[in-house]
PDB file of C-alpha atoms in Angstrom:
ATOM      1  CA  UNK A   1     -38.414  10.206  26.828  1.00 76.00           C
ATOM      2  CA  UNK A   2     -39.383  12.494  24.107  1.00 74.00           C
ATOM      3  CA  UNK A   3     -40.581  15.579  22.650  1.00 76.00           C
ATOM      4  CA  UNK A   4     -39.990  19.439  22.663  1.00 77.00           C
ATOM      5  CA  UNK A   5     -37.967  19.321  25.701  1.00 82.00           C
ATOM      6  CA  UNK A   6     -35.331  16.545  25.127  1.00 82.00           C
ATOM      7  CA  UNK A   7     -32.396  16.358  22.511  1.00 82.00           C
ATOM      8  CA  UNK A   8     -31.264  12.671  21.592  1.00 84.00           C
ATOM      9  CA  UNK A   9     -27.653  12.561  20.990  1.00 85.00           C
ATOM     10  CA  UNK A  10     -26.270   9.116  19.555  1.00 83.00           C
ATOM     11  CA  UNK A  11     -22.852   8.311  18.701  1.00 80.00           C
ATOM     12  CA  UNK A  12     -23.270   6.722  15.342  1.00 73.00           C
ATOM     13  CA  UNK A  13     -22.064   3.187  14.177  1.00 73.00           C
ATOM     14  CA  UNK A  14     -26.059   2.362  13.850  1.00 78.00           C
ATOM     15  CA  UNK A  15     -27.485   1.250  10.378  1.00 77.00           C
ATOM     16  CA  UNK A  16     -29.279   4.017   8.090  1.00 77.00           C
ATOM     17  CA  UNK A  17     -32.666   4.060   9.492  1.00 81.00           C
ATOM     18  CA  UNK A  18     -31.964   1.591  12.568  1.00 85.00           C
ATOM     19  CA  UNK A  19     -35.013   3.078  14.603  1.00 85.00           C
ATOM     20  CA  UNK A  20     -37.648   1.966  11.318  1.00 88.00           C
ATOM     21  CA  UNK A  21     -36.768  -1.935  12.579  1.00 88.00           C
ATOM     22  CA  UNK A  22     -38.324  -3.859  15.080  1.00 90.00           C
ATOM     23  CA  UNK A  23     -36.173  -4.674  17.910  1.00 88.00           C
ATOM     24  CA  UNK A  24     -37.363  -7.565  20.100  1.00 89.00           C
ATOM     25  CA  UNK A  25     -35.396  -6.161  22.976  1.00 90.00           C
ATOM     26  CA  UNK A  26     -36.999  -3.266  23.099  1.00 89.00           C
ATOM     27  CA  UNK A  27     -39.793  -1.643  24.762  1.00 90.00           C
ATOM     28  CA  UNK A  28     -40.462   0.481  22.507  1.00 89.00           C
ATOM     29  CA  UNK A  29     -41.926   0.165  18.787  1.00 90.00           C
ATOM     30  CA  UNK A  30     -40.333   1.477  15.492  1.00 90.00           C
ATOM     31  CA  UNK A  31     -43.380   4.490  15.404  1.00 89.00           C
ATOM     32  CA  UNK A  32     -42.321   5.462  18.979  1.00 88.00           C
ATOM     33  CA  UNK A  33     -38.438   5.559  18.417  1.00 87.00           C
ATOM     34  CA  UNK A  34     -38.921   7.848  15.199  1.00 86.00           C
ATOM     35  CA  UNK A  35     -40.883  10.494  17.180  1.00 86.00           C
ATOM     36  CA  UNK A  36     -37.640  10.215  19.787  1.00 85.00           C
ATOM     37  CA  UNK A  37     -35.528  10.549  16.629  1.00 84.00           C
ATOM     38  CA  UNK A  38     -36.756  13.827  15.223  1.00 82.00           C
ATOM     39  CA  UNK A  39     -34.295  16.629  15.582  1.00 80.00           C
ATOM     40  CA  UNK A  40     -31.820  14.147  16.677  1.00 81.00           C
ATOM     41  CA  UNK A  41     -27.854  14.629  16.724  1.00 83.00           C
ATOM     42  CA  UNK A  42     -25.773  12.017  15.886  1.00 81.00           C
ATOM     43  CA  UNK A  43     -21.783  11.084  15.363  1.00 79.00           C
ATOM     44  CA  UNK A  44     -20.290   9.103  13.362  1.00 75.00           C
ATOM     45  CA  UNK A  45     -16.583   8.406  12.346  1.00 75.00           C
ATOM     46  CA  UNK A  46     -16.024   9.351   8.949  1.00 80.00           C
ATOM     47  CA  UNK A  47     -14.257   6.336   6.765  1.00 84.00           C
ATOM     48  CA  UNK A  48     -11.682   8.877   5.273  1.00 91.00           C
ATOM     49  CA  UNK A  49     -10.218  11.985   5.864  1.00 90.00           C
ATOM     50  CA  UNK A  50     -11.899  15.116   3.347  1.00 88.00           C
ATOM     51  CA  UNK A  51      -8.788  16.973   2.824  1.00 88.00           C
ATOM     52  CA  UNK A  52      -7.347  16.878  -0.262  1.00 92.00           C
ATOM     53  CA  UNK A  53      -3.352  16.604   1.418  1.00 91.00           C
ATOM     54  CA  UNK A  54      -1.210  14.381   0.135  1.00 94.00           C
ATOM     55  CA  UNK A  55      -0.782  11.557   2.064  1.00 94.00           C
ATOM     56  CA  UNK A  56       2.388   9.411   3.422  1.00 94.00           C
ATOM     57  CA  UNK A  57       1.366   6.949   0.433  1.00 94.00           C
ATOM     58  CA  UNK A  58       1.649  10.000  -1.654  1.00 96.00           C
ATOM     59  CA  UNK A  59      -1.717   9.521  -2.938  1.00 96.00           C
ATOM     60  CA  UNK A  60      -4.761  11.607  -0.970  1.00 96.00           C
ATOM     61  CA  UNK A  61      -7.316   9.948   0.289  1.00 95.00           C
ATOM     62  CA  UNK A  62      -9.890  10.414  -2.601  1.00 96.00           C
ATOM     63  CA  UNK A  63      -7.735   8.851  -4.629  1.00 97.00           C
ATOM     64  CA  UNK A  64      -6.729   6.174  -2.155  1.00 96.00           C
ATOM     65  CA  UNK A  65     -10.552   5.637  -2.424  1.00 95.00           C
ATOM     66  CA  UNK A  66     -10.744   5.253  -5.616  1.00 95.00           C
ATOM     67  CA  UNK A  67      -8.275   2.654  -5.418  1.00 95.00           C
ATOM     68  CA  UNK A  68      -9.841   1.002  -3.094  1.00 95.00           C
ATOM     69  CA  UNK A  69     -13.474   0.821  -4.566  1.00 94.00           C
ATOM     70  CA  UNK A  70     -11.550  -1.029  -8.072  1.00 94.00           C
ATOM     71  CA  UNK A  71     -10.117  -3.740  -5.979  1.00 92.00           C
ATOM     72  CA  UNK A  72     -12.003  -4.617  -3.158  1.00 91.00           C
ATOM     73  CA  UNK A  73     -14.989  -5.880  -5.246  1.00 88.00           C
ATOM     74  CA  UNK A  74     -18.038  -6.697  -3.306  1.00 88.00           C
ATOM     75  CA  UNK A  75     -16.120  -6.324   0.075  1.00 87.00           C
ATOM     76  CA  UNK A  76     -16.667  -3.126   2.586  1.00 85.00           C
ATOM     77  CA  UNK A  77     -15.288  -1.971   5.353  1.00 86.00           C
ATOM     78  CA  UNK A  78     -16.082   1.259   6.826  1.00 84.00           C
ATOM     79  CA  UNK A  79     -13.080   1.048   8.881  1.00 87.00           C
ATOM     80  CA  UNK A  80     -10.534   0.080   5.611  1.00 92.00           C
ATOM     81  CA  UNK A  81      -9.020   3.957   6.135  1.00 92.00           C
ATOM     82  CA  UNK A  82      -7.884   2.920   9.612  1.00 89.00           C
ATOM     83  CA  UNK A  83      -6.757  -0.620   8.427  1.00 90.00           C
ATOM     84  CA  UNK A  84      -4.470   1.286   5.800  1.00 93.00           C
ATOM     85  CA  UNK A  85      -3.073   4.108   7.898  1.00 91.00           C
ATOM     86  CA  UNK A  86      -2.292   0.859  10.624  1.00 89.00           C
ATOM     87  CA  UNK A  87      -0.250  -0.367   8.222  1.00 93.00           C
ATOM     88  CA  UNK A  88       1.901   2.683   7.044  1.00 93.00           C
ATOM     89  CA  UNK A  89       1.906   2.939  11.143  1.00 91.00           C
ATOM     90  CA  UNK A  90       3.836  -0.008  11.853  1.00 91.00           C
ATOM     91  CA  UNK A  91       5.970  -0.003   8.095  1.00 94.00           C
ATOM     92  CA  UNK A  92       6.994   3.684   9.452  1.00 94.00           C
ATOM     93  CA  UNK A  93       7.949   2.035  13.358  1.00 93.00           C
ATOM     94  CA  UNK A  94       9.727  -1.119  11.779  1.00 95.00           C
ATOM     95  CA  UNK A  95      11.858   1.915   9.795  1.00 96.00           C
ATOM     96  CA  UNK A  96      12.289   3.844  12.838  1.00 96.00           C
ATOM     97  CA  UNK A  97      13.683   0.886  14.702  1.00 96.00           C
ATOM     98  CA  UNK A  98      16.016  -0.875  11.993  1.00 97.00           C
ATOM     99  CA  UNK A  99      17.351   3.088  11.263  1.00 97.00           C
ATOM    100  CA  UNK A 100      18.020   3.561  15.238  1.00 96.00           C
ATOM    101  CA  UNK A 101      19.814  -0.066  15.218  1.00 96.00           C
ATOM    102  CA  UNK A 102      22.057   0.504  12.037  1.00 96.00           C
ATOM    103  CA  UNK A 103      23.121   3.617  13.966  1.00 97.00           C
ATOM    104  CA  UNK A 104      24.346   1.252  16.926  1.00 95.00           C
ATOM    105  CA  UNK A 105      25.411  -1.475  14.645  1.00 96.00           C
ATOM    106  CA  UNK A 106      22.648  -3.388  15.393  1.00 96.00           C
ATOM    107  CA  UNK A 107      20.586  -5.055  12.551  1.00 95.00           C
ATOM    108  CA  UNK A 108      16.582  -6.286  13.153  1.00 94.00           C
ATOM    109  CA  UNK A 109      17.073  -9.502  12.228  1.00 95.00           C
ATOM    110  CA  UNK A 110      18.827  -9.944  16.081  1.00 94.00           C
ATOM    111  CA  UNK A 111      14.761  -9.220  17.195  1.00 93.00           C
ATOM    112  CA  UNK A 112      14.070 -11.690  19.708  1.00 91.00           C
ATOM    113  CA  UNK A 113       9.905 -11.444  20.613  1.00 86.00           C
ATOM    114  CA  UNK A 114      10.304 -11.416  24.525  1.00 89.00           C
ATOM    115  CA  UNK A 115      13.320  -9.496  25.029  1.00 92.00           C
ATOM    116  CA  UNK A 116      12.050  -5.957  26.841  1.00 92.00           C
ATOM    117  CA  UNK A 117      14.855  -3.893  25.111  1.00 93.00           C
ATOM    118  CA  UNK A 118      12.873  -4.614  21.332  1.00 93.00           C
ATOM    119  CA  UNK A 119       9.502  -3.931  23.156  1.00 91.00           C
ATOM    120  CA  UNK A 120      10.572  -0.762  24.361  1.00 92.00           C
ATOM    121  CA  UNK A 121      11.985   0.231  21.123  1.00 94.00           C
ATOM    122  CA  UNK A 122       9.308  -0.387  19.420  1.00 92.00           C
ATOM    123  CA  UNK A 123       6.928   1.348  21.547  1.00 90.00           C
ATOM    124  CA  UNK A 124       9.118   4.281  21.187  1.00 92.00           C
ATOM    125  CA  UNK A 125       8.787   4.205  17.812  1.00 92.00           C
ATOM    126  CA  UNK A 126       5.107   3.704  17.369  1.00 89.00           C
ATOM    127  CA  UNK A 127       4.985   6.653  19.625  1.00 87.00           C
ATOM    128  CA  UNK A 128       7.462   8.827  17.663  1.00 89.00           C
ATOM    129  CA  UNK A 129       5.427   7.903  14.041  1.00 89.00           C
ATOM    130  CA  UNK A 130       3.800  11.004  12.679  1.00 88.00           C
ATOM    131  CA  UNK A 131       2.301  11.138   9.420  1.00 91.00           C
ATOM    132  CA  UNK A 132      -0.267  12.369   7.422  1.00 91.00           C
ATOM    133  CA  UNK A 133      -2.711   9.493   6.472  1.00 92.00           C
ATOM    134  CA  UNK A 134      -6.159   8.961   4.478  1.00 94.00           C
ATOM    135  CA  UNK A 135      -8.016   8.743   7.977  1.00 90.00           C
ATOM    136  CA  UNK A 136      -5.855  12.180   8.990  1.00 82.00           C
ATOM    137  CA  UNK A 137      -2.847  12.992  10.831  1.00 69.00           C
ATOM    138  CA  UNK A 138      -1.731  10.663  12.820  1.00 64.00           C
ATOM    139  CA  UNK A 139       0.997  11.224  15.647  1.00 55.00           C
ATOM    140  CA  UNK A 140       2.286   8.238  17.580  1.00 54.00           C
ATOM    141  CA  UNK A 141      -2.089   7.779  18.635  1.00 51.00           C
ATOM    142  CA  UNK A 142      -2.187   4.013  17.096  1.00 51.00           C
ATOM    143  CA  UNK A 143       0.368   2.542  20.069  1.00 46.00           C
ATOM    144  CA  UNK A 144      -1.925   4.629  22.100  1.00 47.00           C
ATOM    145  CA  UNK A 145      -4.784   3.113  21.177  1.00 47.00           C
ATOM    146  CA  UNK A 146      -6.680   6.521  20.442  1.00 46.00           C
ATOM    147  CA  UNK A 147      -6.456   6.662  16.685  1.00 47.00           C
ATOM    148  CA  UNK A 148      -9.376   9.108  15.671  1.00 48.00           C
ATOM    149  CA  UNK A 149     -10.170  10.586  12.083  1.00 50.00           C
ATOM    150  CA  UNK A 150     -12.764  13.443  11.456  1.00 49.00           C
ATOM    151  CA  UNK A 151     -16.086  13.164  12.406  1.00 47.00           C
ATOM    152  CA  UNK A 152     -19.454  13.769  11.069  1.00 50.00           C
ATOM    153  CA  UNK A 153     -22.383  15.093  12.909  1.00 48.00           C
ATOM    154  CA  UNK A 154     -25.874  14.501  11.070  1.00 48.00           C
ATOM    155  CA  UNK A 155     -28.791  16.434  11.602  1.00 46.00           C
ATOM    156  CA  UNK A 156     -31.813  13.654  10.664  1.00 44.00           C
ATOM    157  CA  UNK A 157     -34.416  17.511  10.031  1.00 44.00           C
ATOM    158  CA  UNK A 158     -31.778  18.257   7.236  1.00 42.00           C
ATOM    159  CA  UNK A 159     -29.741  15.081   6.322  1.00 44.00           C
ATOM    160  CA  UNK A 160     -26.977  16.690   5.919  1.00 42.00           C
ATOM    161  CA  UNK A 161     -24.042  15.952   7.215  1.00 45.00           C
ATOM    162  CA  UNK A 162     -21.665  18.641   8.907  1.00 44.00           C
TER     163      UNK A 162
END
C-alpha cells in the first residue's frame, strides 16, 4: 500500500534509515518500503526538552546535556532525560513524604514496605510532584505511568525535524 493516495504515519523509535535493511520477516524488499516511505510522517520522542528553562536541578537541559555527553563515555541512552527527571521524581516524593511525617511527628525511618498507610502516602506524593525537568514539566505523570516530553515530527522530503 503505496503511492499518491496513501500517507504512512509511523511513530518513531525505528533506526535512521530502518526501511534501507533487509528484513527477513517481511514481504516486502528494502526498494519497495522506500517508495512507501516517501512523503512519510513520523514521531519520535525527543531525548530532552528544547527550552532553555531552568530546571529543578537548576541546570537546563542543554547544559544537563552537556554534562551528560563528558561522563557517560561511550554509553547512550536516548531515554537518559527520562531516567534523570525519574530520579528528581522520586527524591522530590521521598521529600514530600518525610516533610508530611515531621508535621505528624512521624519520621521515615518507621517505613515498613507492606504497610498500605506508606503506599498511599507515597502515591500521594508522586502524584502531588510537579517540576520542571530536562524531558519538560512534569506533574505527578511518572506514578501515572504517562510521563511524556516534546515530540518531534520528521518530514523524510525535507529532513527536518518540526
Amino acid at each position: 500500500m503505496y503511492g499518491r493516495k496513501y500517507q504512512w504515519i509511523i511513530v518513531g523509535m525505528y533506526r535512521e534509515r530502518w526501511w534501507e535493511v533487509r528484513d527477513h520477516n517481511s514481504s516486502c524488499s528494502p526498494w519497495e518500503l522506500s517508495l512507501a516511505m516517501e512523503g512519510h510522517i513520523s514521531t519520535d520522542v525527543l531525548p530532552l526538552s528544547s527550552s532553555e528553562n531552568i530546571t529543578v536541578s537548576g541546570l537546563t537541559a542543554a547544559e544537563y546535556a552537556s554534562q551528560y555527553d563528558k561522563r557517560r563515555e561511550r554509553e547512550y541512552s536516548r531515554f537518559h532525560g527520562y531516567a534523570y527527571d525519574g530520579i528528581w521524581a522520586i527524591a522530590l516524593a521521598i521529600q514530600s513524604v518525610a516533610q508530611k511525617l515531621k508535621a505528624k511527628g512521624r519520621h521515615l525511618k518507621e517505613f515498613q514496605y507492606r504497610d498500605p498507610f506508606w503506599g498511599q502516602l507515597f502515591r500521594d506524593a508522586f502524584n502531588e510532584t510537579s517540576f520542571t525537568g530536562v524531558t519538560d514539566s512534569a506533574h505527578g505523570r511518572f506514578w501515572l505511568g504517562s510521563e511524556v516530553g516534546e515530540e518531534a515530527i520528521e518530514d523524510i522530503w525535507t529532513k527536518r525535524k518540526k
